[in-house]
Amino acid sequence: MSTLTGKHPSGQAPYRPSGPARYRPSGLTWTVLRLHRTALYVWGAALLTVVAALIWLLAAGPEARAAVGGCDASDPFPLDCGTVQQTATARTYDYVLALASACVTFQMYAVAVWAGAVLTGRELESGTARLAWTQSVTPARWLATRLAVPAVLLTAGTTLAVLLGNRTRHAGREDLSGGWFTMNVFISSGPVAVAYALSGLALGALAGLVLRRALPAAAAALAAAYVLHEVLDRFRMSLWPAETATGLAALQLPRGTLVLENGAVTGDGERLSNTMACVGTDSAAALGKCMKETGLTDFWTTYQPESHFWPLQLVESGLLLAVTGLAAAAAFALLRRRHS
């Protein structure tokens, strides 16, 4: 009868919080946020600083563009555009945008260290995790919550920074923010920024579970993040097939092109790398005379055009998400094996 009426067997109604305590957040998600509120505050402050800087740059963009002046898109040597005299406004715009881009690019290291040292390593070392497992929280649910909560926050915050960064970069001059292929600009301009942050989270969590000590886990997570970051940076432009131009097209590439390799072709068909003899001649007649004298028959250039930005972004993001999935799967498998 007491079950039907909702009353305690003793005749007293069960205790229910009242007032503000009634609406206080609870549950495992709230516990993760509360336990790691210091990291949340630090990351939130850094994100707000980056967002505020990018919003300020949105207002400074038109002024910076006007200060530097225009570049002729038909110029066969677009690098000459970078020799213009920049004003203080342009230099400030360039510096602040580069700093904001670097924060987005290298947040992976901070996330990996935090995930290894604090999110998993310290809780295993101090026994906090084992205490949670004795209170109707399974190890798998414990780990899933500790990965899901920061993953959602990192995805949302990084996406906001990327969108604002792209808007800011387009408000100013392309010369001020660097080419699309430079590391900071490439990573901070697309979904690969989110993928790097998530991979740092997964690698850090795995390091914490393997070593179960805060400091060694932080060092291992940092090393793993560094290796992954450097390997992808080294082979980034090989993730999508490059294009090759010959003849005059090899000497007049469009703006924003990244030249990977160039050279000339000899009379017997041999390709000479990084040999651009006769390129600086004044006219087509002088060019032909120089090529005849040197025995060259053609020129070639292998390059990545700006149109390959998104294919490269998607391929690198896919590789990073694969690493993230493997690291997370390994973490769950290790946890299951230890506590099965």
Short mmCIF file of C-alpha atoms in Angstrom, two decimals:
data_model
loop_
_atom_site.label_atom_id
_atom_site.label_comp_id
_atom_site.label_asym_id
_atom_site.label_seq_id
_atom_site.Cartn_x
_atom_site.Cartn_y
_atom_site.Cartn_z
CA MET A 1 0.00 0.00 0.00
CA SER A 2 2.85 2.31 0.80
CA THR A 3 4.23 1.68 -2.70
CA LEU A 4 0.99 2.77 -4.30
CA THR A 5 0.65 5.88 -2.18
CA GLY A 6 4.32 6.86 -2.62
CA LYS A 7 4.87 7.07 1.16
CA HIS A 8 7.69 5.72 3.24
CA PRO A 9 6.86 2.51 5.21
CA SER A 10 7.26 4.47 8.41
CA GLY A 11 4.45 6.75 7.31
CA GLN A 12 6.70 9.65 6.36
CA ALA A 13 6.90 10.95 2.79
CA PRO A 14 10.30 10.47 1.06
CA TYR A 15 12.64 13.43 1.18
CA ARG A 16 12.60 15.69 -1.87
CA PRO A 17 14.80 18.80 -2.09
CA SER A 18 12.99 22.09 -2.12
CA GLY A 19 13.96 25.60 -3.17
CA PRO A 20 17.15 26.18 -5.21
CA ALA A 21 18.52 22.76 -4.25
CA ARG A 22 15.65 21.13 -6.12
CA TYR A 23 16.97 22.45 -9.45
CA ARG A 24 20.65 21.86 -8.75
CA PRO A 25 22.30 19.86 -11.59
CA SER A 26 23.20 16.28 -10.75
CA GLY A 27 24.43 13.14 -12.44
CA LEU A 28 27.72 11.88 -13.82
CA THR A 29 28.01 14.64 -16.42
CA TRP A 30 27.66 17.34 -13.80
CA THR A 31 30.21 15.51 -11.63
CA VAL A 32 32.77 15.61 -14.45
CA LEU A 33 32.17 19.33 -14.98
CA ARG A 34 32.46 20.04 -11.26
CA LEU A 35 35.60 17.97 -10.73
CA HIS A 36 37.36 19.56 -13.69
CA ARG A 37 35.96 23.06 -13.35
CA THR A 38 39.45 24.60 -13.13
CA ALA A 39 40.38 23.24 -16.55
CA LEU A 40 36.97 24.32 -17.83
CA TYR A 41 37.53 27.87 -16.57
CA VAL A 42 41.02 28.07 -18.08
CA TRP A 43 39.90 26.70 -21.44
CA GLY A 44 36.82 28.91 -21.43
CA ALA A 45 38.91 32.00 -20.69
CA ALA A 46 41.32 31.12 -23.51
CA LEU A 47 38.43 30.57 -25.92
CA LEU A 48 36.79 33.87 -24.95
CA THR A 49 40.12 35.66 -25.45
CA VAL A 50 40.54 34.18 -28.93
CA VAL A 51 36.92 34.96 -29.85
CA ALA A 52 37.22 38.53 -28.57
CA ALA A 53 40.44 39.05 -30.53
CA LEU A 54 38.86 37.70 -33.73
CA ILE A 55 35.79 39.88 -33.32
CA TRP A 56 38.04 42.91 -32.83
CA LEU A 57 39.93 41.95 -35.98
CA LEU A 58 36.70 41.81 -37.95
CA ALA A 59 36.42 45.55 -37.44
CA ALA A 60 40.10 46.12 -38.27
CA GLY A 61 40.06 43.98 -41.43
CA PRO A 62 38.88 46.59 -43.96
CA GLU A 63 41.35 49.13 -42.60
CA ALA A 64 44.21 46.63 -42.84
CA ARG A 65 43.23 45.74 -46.40
CA ALA A 66 43.19 49.39 -47.41
CA ALA A 67 46.53 50.00 -45.70
CA VAL A 68 48.38 47.31 -47.63
CA GLY A 69 46.85 47.99 -51.03
CA GLY A 70 46.00 45.67 -53.86
CA CYS A 71 47.87 42.98 -55.76
CA ASP A 72 47.46 42.31 -59.45
CA ALA A 73 45.96 38.84 -59.84
CA SER A 74 47.57 38.49 -63.27
CA ASP A 75 51.06 39.01 -61.89
CA PRO A 76 53.10 35.88 -62.81
CA PHE A 77 55.20 36.41 -59.69
CA PRO A 78 52.58 36.95 -56.93
CA LEU A 79 55.19 36.81 -54.17
CA ASP A 80 56.12 40.37 -55.16
CA CYS A 81 52.88 41.45 -53.48
CA GLY A 82 54.44 40.61 -50.14
CA THR A 83 57.10 43.28 -50.56
CA VAL A 84 54.68 46.16 -50.05
CA GLN A 85 55.23 48.38 -47.03
CA GLN A 86 52.82 47.46 -44.26
CA THR A 87 51.47 50.02 -41.84
CA ALA A 88 51.17 49.57 -38.10
CA THR A 89 47.53 48.54 -38.57
CA ALA A 90 48.47 45.80 -41.02
CA ARG A 91 51.27 44.49 -38.80
CA THR A 92 48.99 44.42 -35.76
CA TYR A 93 46.29 42.61 -37.74
CA ASP A 94 48.82 40.06 -38.96
CA TYR A 95 50.27 39.45 -35.48
CA VAL A 96 46.96 39.07 -33.65
CA LEU A 97 45.47 36.81 -36.31
CA ALA A 98 48.61 34.65 -36.32
CA LEU A 99 48.47 34.40 -32.52
CA ALA A 100 44.79 33.39 -32.54
CA SER A 101 45.48 30.81 -35.26
CA ALA A 102 48.37 29.37 -33.24
CA CYS A 103 46.12 28.95 -30.19
CA VAL A 104 43.67 26.89 -32.25
CA THR A 105 46.46 24.94 -33.96
CA PHE A 106 48.36 23.91 -30.85
CA GLN A 107 45.50 23.38 -28.39
CA MET A 108 45.91 19.67 -29.12
CA TYR A 109 48.99 19.59 -26.88
CA ALA A 110 47.22 21.20 -23.91
CA VAL A 111 44.23 18.88 -24.34
CA ALA A 112 46.44 15.78 -24.51
CA VAL A 113 48.41 16.73 -21.39
CA TRP A 114 45.26 17.55 -19.44
CA ALA A 115 43.50 14.35 -20.51
CA GLY A 116 46.50 12.23 -19.56
CA ALA A 117 47.45 13.94 -16.31
CA VAL A 118 44.11 15.05 -14.86
CA LEU A 119 41.16 13.50 -16.65
CA THR A 120 42.33 9.88 -16.24
CA GLY A 121 45.85 9.61 -14.81
CA ARG A 122 45.29 11.47 -11.53
CA GLU A 123 41.92 9.86 -10.86
CA LEU A 124 43.40 6.38 -11.30
CA GLU A 125 46.47 7.26 -9.23
CA SER A 126 44.45 8.71 -6.33
CA GLY A 127 41.76 6.01 -6.36
CA THR A 128 38.94 8.43 -7.18
CA ALA A 129 37.97 6.38 -10.22
CA ARG A 130 37.77 3.14 -8.24
CA LEU A 131 35.58 4.87 -5.67
CA ALA A 132 33.20 5.95 -8.42
CA TRP A 133 33.05 2.39 -9.75
CA THR A 134 31.80 1.15 -6.36
CA GLN A 135 28.86 3.57 -6.50
CA SER A 136 26.83 1.98 -9.31
CA VAL A 137 28.98 3.61 -12.04
CA THR A 138 30.54 1.05 -14.37
CA PRO A 139 34.10 1.63 -15.62
CA ALA A 140 32.85 1.87 -19.21
CA ARG A 141 30.28 4.52 -18.31
CA TRP A 142 32.88 6.38 -16.25
CA LEU A 143 35.26 6.56 -19.22
CA ALA A 144 32.51 7.32 -21.75
CA THR A 145 31.37 10.33 -19.74
CA ARG A 146 34.92 11.60 -19.30
CA LEU A 147 35.46 11.45 -23.03
CA ALA A 148 32.05 12.66 -24.19
CA VAL A 149 31.74 15.79 -22.05
CA PRO A 150 35.06 17.42 -23.05
CA ALA A 151 34.60 16.19 -26.64
CA VAL A 152 31.33 18.11 -26.96
CA LEU A 153 32.84 21.25 -25.43
CA LEU A 154 35.99 21.05 -27.59
CA THR A 155 33.97 20.49 -30.75
CA ALA A 156 31.66 23.43 -30.09
CA GLY A 157 34.41 25.83 -28.97
CA THR A 158 36.87 24.95 -31.72
CA THR A 159 34.18 25.16 -34.39
CA LEU A 160 33.28 28.65 -33.19
CA ALA A 161 36.93 29.74 -33.30
CA VAL A 162 37.39 28.27 -36.81
CA LEU A 163 34.28 30.00 -38.19
CA LEU A 164 35.27 33.34 -36.70
CA GLY A 165 38.85 32.89 -37.87
CA ASN A 166 37.77 32.27 -41.45
CA ARG A 167 35.44 35.25 -41.37
CA THR A 168 38.25 37.41 -40.00
CA ARG A 169 40.79 36.12 -42.50
CA HIS A 170 38.49 36.98 -45.40
CA ALA A 171 37.87 40.44 -43.95
CA GLY A 172 41.55 41.27 -44.23
CA ARG A 173 44.16 40.60 -46.89
CA GLU A 174 45.30 37.10 -47.68
CA ASP A 175 48.91 38.32 -47.53
CA LEU A 176 48.47 39.34 -43.91
CA SER A 177 47.33 35.96 -42.64
CA GLY A 178 49.71 33.78 -44.64
CA GLY A 179 49.08 31.28 -47.42
CA TRP A 180 46.38 28.64 -47.04
CA PHE A 181 49.07 25.93 -46.98
CA THR A 182 51.01 27.23 -43.95
CA MET A 183 50.52 25.06 -40.89
CA ASN A 184 48.73 27.55 -38.62
CA VAL A 185 46.40 28.80 -41.34
CA PHE A 186 45.59 25.33 -42.69
CA ILE A 187 44.81 23.74 -39.32
CA SER A 188 42.89 26.69 -37.89
CA SER A 189 40.75 27.14 -41.01
CA GLY A 190 38.80 23.89 -41.23
CA PRO A 191 37.44 20.75 -39.57
CA VAL A 192 40.94 19.41 -39.10
CA ALA A 193 41.24 21.74 -36.07
CA VAL A 194 38.41 19.87 -34.33
CA ALA A 195 39.90 16.51 -35.32
CA TYR A 196 43.26 17.46 -33.80
CA ALA A 197 41.61 18.46 -30.52
CA LEU A 198 39.65 15.20 -30.33
CA SER A 199 42.70 13.10 -31.13
CA GLY A 200 44.61 14.84 -28.35
CA LEU A 201 41.78 14.01 -25.95
CA ALA A 202 41.72 10.34 -26.93
CA LEU A 203 45.51 9.93 -26.87
CA GLY A 204 45.71 11.60 -23.46
CA ALA A 205 42.98 9.41 -22.00
CA LEU A 206 44.68 6.29 -23.33
CA ALA A 207 48.03 7.36 -21.86
CA GLY A 208 46.38 7.93 -18.47
CA LEU A 209 44.77 4.49 -18.51
CA VAL A 210 47.97 2.75 -19.55
CA LEU A 211 50.31 4.43 -17.05
CA ARG A 212 47.79 5.26 -14.27
CA ARG A 213 50.01 8.06 -12.99
CA ALA A 214 49.57 11.74 -13.69
CA LEU A 215 53.05 12.95 -14.62
CA PRO A 216 54.17 9.96 -16.74
CA ALA A 217 50.79 10.01 -18.50
CA ALA A 218 51.14 13.73 -19.26
CA ALA A 219 54.61 13.18 -20.75
CA ALA A 220 53.45 10.21 -22.84
CA ALA A 221 50.38 12.08 -24.09
CA LEU A 222 52.49 15.09 -25.06
CA ALA A 223 54.95 12.88 -26.93
CA ALA A 224 52.18 11.06 -28.79
CA ALA A 225 50.50 14.33 -29.77
CA TYR A 226 53.82 15.75 -30.97
CA VAL A 227 54.60 12.72 -33.14
CA LEU A 228 51.14 12.72 -34.70
CA HIS A 229 51.22 16.46 -35.32
CA GLU A 230 54.69 16.42 -36.89
CA VAL A 231 54.08 13.38 -39.09
CA LEU A 232 50.91 14.84 -40.59
CA ASP A 233 52.55 18.23 -41.04
CA ARG A 234 55.43 16.61 -42.92
CA PHE A 235 53.26 14.55 -45.27
CA ARG A 236 50.20 16.85 -45.49
CA MET A 237 50.69 17.85 -49.11
CA SER A 238 51.06 14.20 -50.11
CA LEU A 239 47.59 13.30 -48.87
CA TRP A 240 46.00 14.41 -52.15
CA PRO A 241 47.43 14.06 -55.69
CA ALA A 242 49.31 17.16 -56.80
CA GLU A 243 49.03 18.71 -60.24
CA THR A 244 51.80 19.22 -62.79
CA ALA A 245 52.01 22.06 -65.31
CA THR A 246 54.38 22.28 -68.27
CA GLY A 247 55.45 25.00 -70.68
CA LEU A 248 54.52 28.59 -69.95
CA ALA A 249 51.82 27.39 -67.54
CA ALA A 250 54.60 26.11 -65.29
CA LEU A 251 55.97 29.65 -65.05
CA GLN A 252 52.63 31.43 -64.56
CA LEU A 253 50.86 29.63 -61.76
CA PRO A 254 47.75 31.22 -60.21
CA ARG A 255 47.91 33.06 -56.91
CA GLY A 256 47.73 30.95 -53.80
CA THR A 257 49.56 28.00 -55.36
CA LEU A 258 52.01 25.95 -53.32
CA VAL A 259 54.95 24.86 -55.49
CA LEU A 260 56.21 21.44 -54.41
CA GLU A 261 58.89 20.92 -57.06
CA ASN A 262 59.88 22.44 -60.36
CA GLY A 263 62.54 22.15 -63.01
CA ALA A 264 63.35 21.90 -66.71
CA VAL A 265 63.42 19.20 -69.37
CA THR A 266 66.54 18.57 -71.44
CA GLY A 267 66.70 17.62 -75.12
CA ASP A 268 66.91 13.90 -74.35
CA GLY A 269 63.79 14.05 -72.12
CA GLU A 270 65.54 14.09 -68.77
CA ARG A 271 63.80 16.08 -66.03
CA LEU A 272 66.09 18.30 -63.99
CA SER A 273 64.68 19.18 -60.58
CA ASN A 274 64.86 22.70 -59.16
CA THR A 275 66.46 24.05 -62.32
CA MET A 276 64.74 27.17 -63.60
CA ALA A 277 67.39 28.51 -65.97
CA CYS A 278 66.28 31.14 -68.50
CA VAL A 279 63.19 32.00 -66.43
CA GLY A 280 64.28 35.59 -65.84
CA THR A 281 64.65 36.49 -69.53
CA ASP A 282 62.98 39.66 -70.79
CA SER A 283 61.02 38.34 -73.78
CA ALA A 284 59.81 35.18 -75.47
CA ALA A 285 62.60 35.50 -78.07
CA ALA A 286 65.23 35.78 -75.36
CA LEU A 287 63.67 32.82 -73.55
CA GLY A 288 63.80 30.67 -76.68
CA LYS A 289 67.43 31.66 -77.36
CA CYS A 290 68.45 30.84 -73.78
CA MET A 291 66.70 27.45 -73.92
CA LYS A 292 68.45 26.62 -77.18
CA GLU A 293 71.84 27.54 -75.77
CA THR A 294 71.34 25.52 -72.59
CA GLY A 295 69.77 22.53 -74.30
CA LEU A 296 66.44 22.85 -72.49
CA THR A 297 63.17 22.02 -74.22
CA ASP A 298 60.50 22.62 -71.59
CA PHE A 299 59.70 23.54 -67.99
CA TRP A 300 57.54 21.73 -65.43
CA THR A 301 56.13 22.47 -61.98
CA THR A 302 54.40 20.16 -59.52
CA TYR A 303 52.07 22.07 -57.22
CA GLN A 304 49.02 22.03 -54.97
CA PRO A 305 46.44 24.60 -56.06
CA GLU A 306 44.24 26.39 -53.55
CA SER A 307 41.28 24.35 -54.81
CA HIS A 308 42.82 21.31 -53.07
CA PHE A 309 42.33 22.92 -49.65
CA TRP A 310 39.11 21.05 -48.86
CA PRO A 311 40.20 17.61 -50.16
CA LEU A 312 43.34 17.88 -48.04
CA GLN A 313 41.27 19.02 -45.05
CA LEU A 314 38.88 16.11 -45.33
CA VAL A 315 41.57 13.47 -45.81
CA GLU A 316 43.62 14.71 -42.84
CA SER A 317 40.49 15.00 -40.70
CA GLY A 318 39.59 11.42 -41.60
CA LEU A 319 43.03 10.17 -40.58
CA LEU A 320 42.85 12.05 -37.28
CA LEU A 321 39.38 10.76 -36.50
CA ALA A 322 40.59 7.24 -37.27
CA VAL A 323 43.43 7.72 -34.77
CA THR A 324 40.90 9.11 -32.27
CA GLY A 325 38.62 6.10 -32.73
CA LEU A 326 41.48 3.62 -32.37
CA ALA A 327 42.79 5.32 -29.23
CA ALA A 328 39.31 5.43 -27.67
CA ALA A 329 38.67 1.77 -28.58
CA ALA A 330 42.01 0.77 -27.07
CA ALA A 331 41.17 2.68 -23.88
CA PHE A 332 37.81 0.91 -23.50
CA ALA A 333 39.37 -2.49 -24.28
CA LEU A 334 42.10 -1.94 -21.69
CA LEU A 335 39.57 -0.86 -19.07
CA ARG A 336 37.35 -3.86 -19.82
CA ARG A 337 40.25 -6.30 -19.58
CA ARG A 338 41.38 -4.94 -16.21
CA HIS A 339 37.93 -4.95 -14.66
CA SER A 340 36.16 -7.87 -16.29
#
